[in-house]
């Protein structure tokens, strides 16, 4: 562990080419007792190929923020640019989404689930099958393509969901607490697998989670959000070397980083 | 317990009931005028199956059942989906339908007769009417069974409204819709029977009611067996379809 350098600096310089740029984003929704502010003045930039994790207390709006980046929800004001262009509606060419529950269609096999986005675009059958099989191999599920979701474990379902998110080769992958429903061991394995897939595909990833350990283990940079109305209250660079290993979790630097995030969250609460 | 044993036990039970049906009236333990022995019923069944009048009745009843089914199910499903998807329509119609649903449909039968007479149309109209509500309620439940996260997934991959309907709604709703088909068939068949027994000149329901009124009990029981076979055949036809479409379910 000699090469682990203690870096706890706040991120200042942004990478030259940004995959995601969020500026002045505010969201207010109509609640029972009038307007409820959900997100306040969010600004963030994610460089191409970076792995950014958003953490924050429940109900802070981190999922809403992710859904807005996916073009699935509309913010009250502010802009979101993905690959240099605003995103108003879902655009699978630019953004793939992996949801909290794997949300696979139970009436389709694993392979058909992965092909689903391609089928929507009426891609030729041969191309669909070839592409879906590549993805199945990428996520380590070769031989499981003909299984239905109810025949797969929780971890395997999320692997299929990741394969589905990547099948159209979008430069950006958004992940909304994808491993939250998994047991601790599976969760660790999946984190490791995700980093392997990420290093092989060079995607820009925004990953939302509750788990600080997961955040430090995965991220290049962790964004900390406050309780509602959600604001970004901290940016912490995770300069642990890659590839990450399980042993790193036992190091002081790992503990310091996690503690630092925890302090930020607690200070707010 | 193996499958074979289960089937053996079922057959044994059936044999037991039929034997009792045979033996008890024969020995006078049960009055054979009220319950004719099974063998008598069987021979009567064979005899009535040769009558052109019975052939006609089977055809008429089957036609009524099929036509009423083909009207009630798509219509009910369409209304149910509309109510479930439209907030306003749902708020207005759901409670009303719920109340009408709880009223026995047979009380409306005299009105159907007044308006339409006692022919084929009236049987079909009444049966479709008595089936419609269960289809509407089930279709509403089917729409509500569509998971919002599935819709969100489809939207995130750029699905159009039509694609969401055909690739998410329809397959999601399929299990409940298929179950609805089977239940509607039971309601539908019952509707046709009630209409035929109440006032009619043909059909299996008419024959059975007529035999009953004339105290022709062997014919009555033969008619019941015949009707049971027809009803089970319709039910099984729907079940086979159901099984084929929902192979993915555990």
Tab-separated table of C-alpha atoms in Angstrom, chain B residues 71-83 132 135-140 143 173 177 180:
chain	number	residue	atom	x	y	z
B	71	UNK	CA	-68.523	-8.137	-27.424
B	72	UNK	CA	-68.069	-7.886	-23.657
B	73	UNK	CA	-64.338	-8.521	-23.279
B	74	UNK	CA	-62.835	-5.975	-25.713
B	75	UNK	CA	-65.454	-3.371	-24.788
B	76	UNK	CA	-64.935	-3.866	-21.055
B	77	UNK	CA	-61.154	-3.871	-21.443
B	78	UNK	CA	-61.224	-0.621	-23.423
B	79	UNK	CA	-63.472	1.084	-20.865
B	80	UNK	CA	-61.335	-0.245	-17.995
B	81	UNK	CA	-58.082	1.008	-19.529
B	82	UNK	CA	-59.645	4.403	-20.243
B	83	UNK	CA	-60.833	4.752	-16.659
B	132	UNK	CA	-69.002	-6.200	-18.837
B	135	UNK	CA	-64.042	-7.040	-17.277
B	136	UNK	CA	-63.966	-3.301	-16.572
B	137	UNK	CA	-62.906	-3.830	-12.959
B	138	UNK	CA	-60.219	-6.346	-13.923
B	139	UNK	CA	-58.860	-4.230	-16.767
B	140	UNK	CA	-58.534	-1.327	-14.339
B	143	UNK	CA	-53.465	-1.201	-15.752
B	173	UNK	CA	-51.216	-6.560	-18.077
B	177	UNK	CA	-56.107	-9.989	-18.540
B	180	UNK	CA	-60.020	-12.023	-16.558
